[in-house]
PDB file of C-alpha atoms in Angstrom:
ATOM      1  CA  UNK A 116      10.453  -7.667  20.754  1.00 56.00           C
ATOM      2  CA  UNK A 117       9.855  -8.155  24.452  1.00 54.00           C
ATOM      3  CA  UNK A 118      12.538 -10.096  26.226  1.00 86.00           C
ATOM      4  CA  UNK A 119      10.705 -10.122  29.524  1.00 93.00           C
ATOM      5  CA  UNK A 120       8.304 -13.042  29.736  1.00 92.00           C
ATOM      6  CA  UNK A 121       5.912 -13.485  32.641  1.00 94.00           C
ATOM      7  CA  UNK A 122       4.144 -16.598  33.834  1.00 95.00           C
ATOM      8  CA  UNK A 123       2.203 -17.773  36.859  1.00 96.00           C
ATOM      9  CA  UNK A 124      -0.988 -15.758  36.764  1.00 95.00           C
ATOM     10  CA  UNK A 125      -4.372 -17.318  37.321  1.00 97.00           C
ATOM     11  CA  UNK A 126      -7.584 -17.250  39.311  1.00 98.00           C
ATOM     12  CA  UNK A 127      -7.720 -17.723  43.065  1.00 98.00           C
ATOM     13  CA  UNK A 128     -10.093 -17.051  45.900  1.00 98.00           C
ATOM     14  CA  UNK A 129      -9.491 -14.278  48.373  1.00 98.00           C
ATOM     15  CA  UNK A 130      -6.857 -15.257  50.885  1.00 98.00           C
ATOM     16  CA  UNK A 131      -5.056 -17.464  48.389  1.00 98.00           C
ATOM     17  CA  UNK A 132      -1.565 -17.220  46.969  1.00 98.00           C
ATOM     18  CA  UNK A 133       0.111 -17.049  43.588  1.00 98.00           C
ATOM     19  CA  UNK A 134       3.706 -16.744  42.463  1.00 98.00           C
ATOM     20  CA  UNK A 135       4.544 -14.844  39.331  1.00 98.00           C
ATOM     21  CA  UNK A 136       7.763 -15.516  37.463  1.00 98.00           C
ATOM     22  CA  UNK A 137       9.597 -13.505  34.839  1.00 96.00           C
ATOM     23  CA  UNK A 138      12.587 -14.265  32.663  1.00 94.00           C
ATOM     24  CA  UNK A 139      14.950 -11.271  32.848  1.00 91.00           C
ATOM     25  CA  UNK A 140      18.068 -11.740  30.686  1.00 87.00           C
ATOM     26  CA  UNK A 141      20.922 -10.299  32.698  1.00 78.00           C
ATOM     27  CA  UNK A 142      22.999  -9.430  29.664  1.00 79.00           C
ATOM     28  CA  UNK A 143      20.287  -6.937  28.745  1.00 80.00           C
ATOM     29  CA  UNK A 144      19.066  -5.721  32.123  1.00 81.00           C
ATOM     30  CA  UNK A 145      22.112  -5.984  34.402  1.00 81.00           C
ATOM     31  CA  UNK A 146      22.158  -3.417  37.233  1.00 83.00           C
ATOM     32  CA  UNK A 147      18.683  -2.181  36.312  1.00 91.00           C
ATOM     33  CA  UNK A 148      15.644  -1.657  38.448  1.00 95.00           C
ATOM     34  CA  UNK A 149      13.445  -4.733  38.137  1.00 95.00           C
ATOM     35  CA  UNK A 150       9.964  -5.283  39.340  1.00 97.00           C
ATOM     36  CA  UNK A 151       6.267  -5.563  38.753  1.00 98.00           C
ATOM     37  CA  UNK A 152       3.492  -3.175  37.999  1.00 98.00           C
ATOM     38  CA  UNK A 153      -0.190  -3.880  37.569  1.00 98.00           C
ATOM     39  CA  UNK A 154      -3.068  -2.321  35.767  1.00 97.00           C
ATOM     40  CA  UNK A 155      -6.748  -3.021  36.209  1.00 96.00           C
ATOM     41  CA  UNK A 156      -9.344  -1.967  33.622  1.00 92.00           C
ATOM     42  CA  UNK A 157     -10.086   1.729  33.912  1.00 94.00           C
ATOM     43  CA  UNK A 158      -7.329   2.305  36.456  1.00 95.00           C
ATOM     44  CA  UNK A 159      -3.851   3.764  36.260  1.00 95.00           C
ATOM     45  CA  UNK A 160      -0.746   1.677  36.464  1.00 96.00           C
ATOM     46  CA  UNK A 161       0.498   0.917  39.930  1.00 96.00           C
ATOM     47  CA  UNK A 162       4.050  -0.029  40.718  1.00 97.00           C
ATOM     48  CA  UNK A 163       3.683  -3.027  42.999  1.00 98.00           C
ATOM     49  CA  UNK A 164       7.183  -4.151  43.918  1.00 98.00           C
ATOM     50  CA  UNK A 165      10.698  -3.394  42.756  1.00 98.00           C
ATOM     51  CA  UNK A 166      14.253  -4.435  43.413  1.00 96.00           C
ATOM     52  CA  UNK A 167      17.446  -2.524  42.719  1.00 94.00           C
ATOM     53  CA  UNK A 168      19.648  -5.056  40.953  1.00 90.00           C
ATOM     54  CA  UNK A 169      22.818  -3.333  42.158  1.00 90.00           C
ATOM     55  CA  UNK A 170      22.013  -3.066  45.859  1.00 92.00           C
ATOM     56  CA  UNK A 171      19.267  -5.629  46.316  1.00 92.00           C
ATOM     57  CA  UNK A 172      17.055  -3.011  47.945  1.00 95.00           C
ATOM     58  CA  UNK A 173      13.367  -3.807  47.632  1.00 97.00           C
ATOM     59  CA  UNK A 174      10.412  -1.423  47.694  1.00 97.00           C
ATOM     60  CA  UNK A 175       6.692  -2.090  47.755  1.00 98.00           C
ATOM     61  CA  UNK A 176       3.478  -0.214  47.223  1.00 98.00           C
ATOM     62  CA  UNK A 177       1.664   0.394  50.493  1.00 97.00           C
ATOM     63  CA  UNK A 178      -1.255  -1.630  49.178  1.00 97.00           C
ATOM     64  CA  UNK A 179       0.812  -4.840  49.087  1.00 98.00           C
ATOM     65  CA  UNK A 180       3.297  -4.423  51.923  1.00 98.00           C
ATOM     66  CA  UNK A 181       3.400  -7.453  54.148  1.00 98.00           C
ATOM     67  CA  UNK A 182       1.591  -9.603  51.564  1.00 98.00           C
ATOM     68  CA  UNK A 183       3.825  -9.568  48.472  1.00 98.00           C
ATOM     69  CA  UNK A 184       7.516 -10.436  48.253  1.00 98.00           C
ATOM     70  CA  UNK A 185       9.801  -9.754  45.308  1.00 98.00           C
ATOM     71  CA  UNK A 186      12.911 -11.819  44.761  1.00 97.00           C
ATOM     72  CA  UNK A 187      15.362 -12.727  42.026  1.00 94.00           C
ATOM     73  CA  UNK A 188      17.564 -15.637  41.090  1.00 93.00           C
ATOM     74  CA  UNK A 189      20.518 -14.295  39.152  1.00 90.00           C
ATOM     75  CA  UNK A 190      21.773 -17.737  38.180  1.00 92.00           C
ATOM     76  CA  UNK A 191      18.466 -18.510  36.477  1.00 93.00           C
ATOM     77  CA  UNK A 192      17.783 -15.001  35.110  1.00 92.00           C
ATOM     78  CA  UNK A 193      14.496 -15.040  36.969  1.00 95.00           C
ATOM     79  CA  UNK A 194      12.430 -12.482  38.865  1.00 96.00           C
ATOM     80  CA  UNK A 195       9.594 -13.552  41.138  1.00 98.00           C
ATOM     81  CA  UNK A 196       6.625 -12.046  42.909  1.00 98.00           C
ATOM     82  CA  UNK A 197       5.153 -14.115  45.711  1.00 98.00           C
ATOM     83  CA  UNK A 198       1.637 -12.904  46.419  1.00 98.00           C
ATOM     84  CA  UNK A 199      -0.061 -14.041  49.624  1.00 98.00           C
ATOM     85  CA  UNK A 200      -3.348 -13.111  51.276  1.00 98.00           C
ATOM     86  CA  UNK A 201      -4.695 -12.002  47.941  1.00 98.00           C
ATOM     87  CA  UNK A 202      -7.673  -9.661  47.858  1.00 98.00           C
ATOM     88  CA  UNK A 203     -10.236  -8.977  45.127  1.00 97.00           C
ATOM     89  CA  UNK A 204      -8.693  -5.542  44.685  1.00 97.00           C
ATOM     90  CA  UNK A 205      -5.446  -7.240  43.605  1.00 98.00           C
ATOM     91  CA  UNK A 206      -7.200  -8.327  40.411  1.00 98.00           C
ATOM     92  CA  UNK A 207      -5.279  -6.866  37.472  1.00 98.00           C
ATOM     93  CA  UNK A 208      -2.903  -7.601  34.647  1.00 97.00           C
ATOM     94  CA  UNK A 209       0.573  -7.892  36.137  1.00 98.00           C
ATOM     95  CA  UNK A 210       3.622  -6.890  34.141  1.00 97.00           C
ATOM     96  CA  UNK A 211       7.269  -7.604  34.695  1.00 97.00           C
ATOM     97  CA  UNK A 212       9.484  -4.583  34.012  1.00 96.00           C
ATOM     98  CA  UNK A 213      13.131  -3.609  34.021  1.00 95.00           C
ATOM     99  CA  UNK A 214      14.824  -0.335  33.174  1.00 93.00           C
ATOM    100  CA  UNK A 215      17.735   1.865  34.092  1.00 92.00           C
ATOM    101  CA  UNK A 216      17.419   3.551  37.499  1.00 92.00           C
ATOM    102  CA  UNK A 217      16.460   7.075  36.357  1.00 92.00           C
ATOM    103  CA  UNK A 218      14.228   7.427  39.428  1.00 93.00           C
ATOM    104  CA  UNK A 219      13.267   5.330  42.434  1.00 94.00           C
ATOM    105  CA  UNK A 220      12.882   1.758  41.302  1.00 96.00           C
ATOM    106  CA  UNK A 221       9.153   1.562  42.031  1.00 96.00           C
ATOM    107  CA  UNK A 222       8.622   4.589  39.773  1.00 95.00           C
ATOM    108  CA  UNK A 223      10.915   3.160  37.103  1.00 96.00           C
ATOM    109  CA  UNK A 224       9.047  -0.125  36.821  1.00 96.00           C
ATOM    110  CA  UNK A 225       5.654   1.585  36.813  1.00 95.00           C
ATOM    111  CA  UNK A 226       6.693   3.694  33.796  1.00 95.00           C
ATOM    112  CA  UNK A 227       8.247   0.884  31.745  1.00 93.00           C
ATOM    113  CA  UNK A 228       7.248   0.680  28.112  1.00 90.00           C
ATOM    114  CA  UNK A 229       8.262  -1.216  24.999  1.00 88.00           C
ATOM    115  CA  UNK A 230      11.040  -3.732  25.456  1.00 86.00           C
ATOM    116  CA  UNK A 231      11.343  -2.751  29.104  1.00 90.00           C
ATOM    117  CA  UNK A 232       8.141  -4.558  30.043  1.00 93.00           C
ATOM    118  CA  UNK A 233       6.606  -7.943  29.378  1.00 94.00           C
ATOM    119  CA  UNK A 234       3.260  -8.821  27.839  1.00 94.00           C
ATOM    120  CA  UNK A 235       1.555  -9.324  31.173  1.00 95.00           C
ATOM    121  CA  UNK A 236      -0.147 -12.122  33.047  1.00 97.00           C
ATOM    122  CA  UNK A 237      -3.682 -11.919  34.424  1.00 97.00           C
ATOM    123  CA  UNK A 238      -4.377 -12.306  38.125  1.00 98.00           C
ATOM    124  CA  UNK A 239      -8.004 -12.641  39.184  1.00 98.00           C
ATOM    125  CA  UNK A 240      -9.033 -12.847  42.831  1.00 98.00           C
ATOM    126  CA  UNK A 241     -12.611 -13.733  43.647  1.00 97.00           C
ATOM    127  CA  UNK A 242     -14.372 -12.994  46.917  1.00 94.00           C
TER     128      UNK A 242
END
């Protein structure tokens, strides 16, 4: 049963903003890589943004650098993705993910399966 629960997706016009939220229980995912990946129909998964829970280091896909910001609130067990200047090519299902750091965090979150990922939230950007 997934313990990661996303919210905040929706439909916006190009140039708009959305903030995704994810409940990440720290007792389960403490000191893990946490982040977001997305998948559009017919396309491969893409790690979008990740944060190393131990160091706080953040990494981003080149396609979202300067537009997306990942952050976490440990007191609230929450992970966020602030998405600004959205483009139609950002349209995808976005998934929250957390797993042990067996590789760089952006790779870790992009490969998350099972209980290490949420059910996803749809983001649609119209031109």
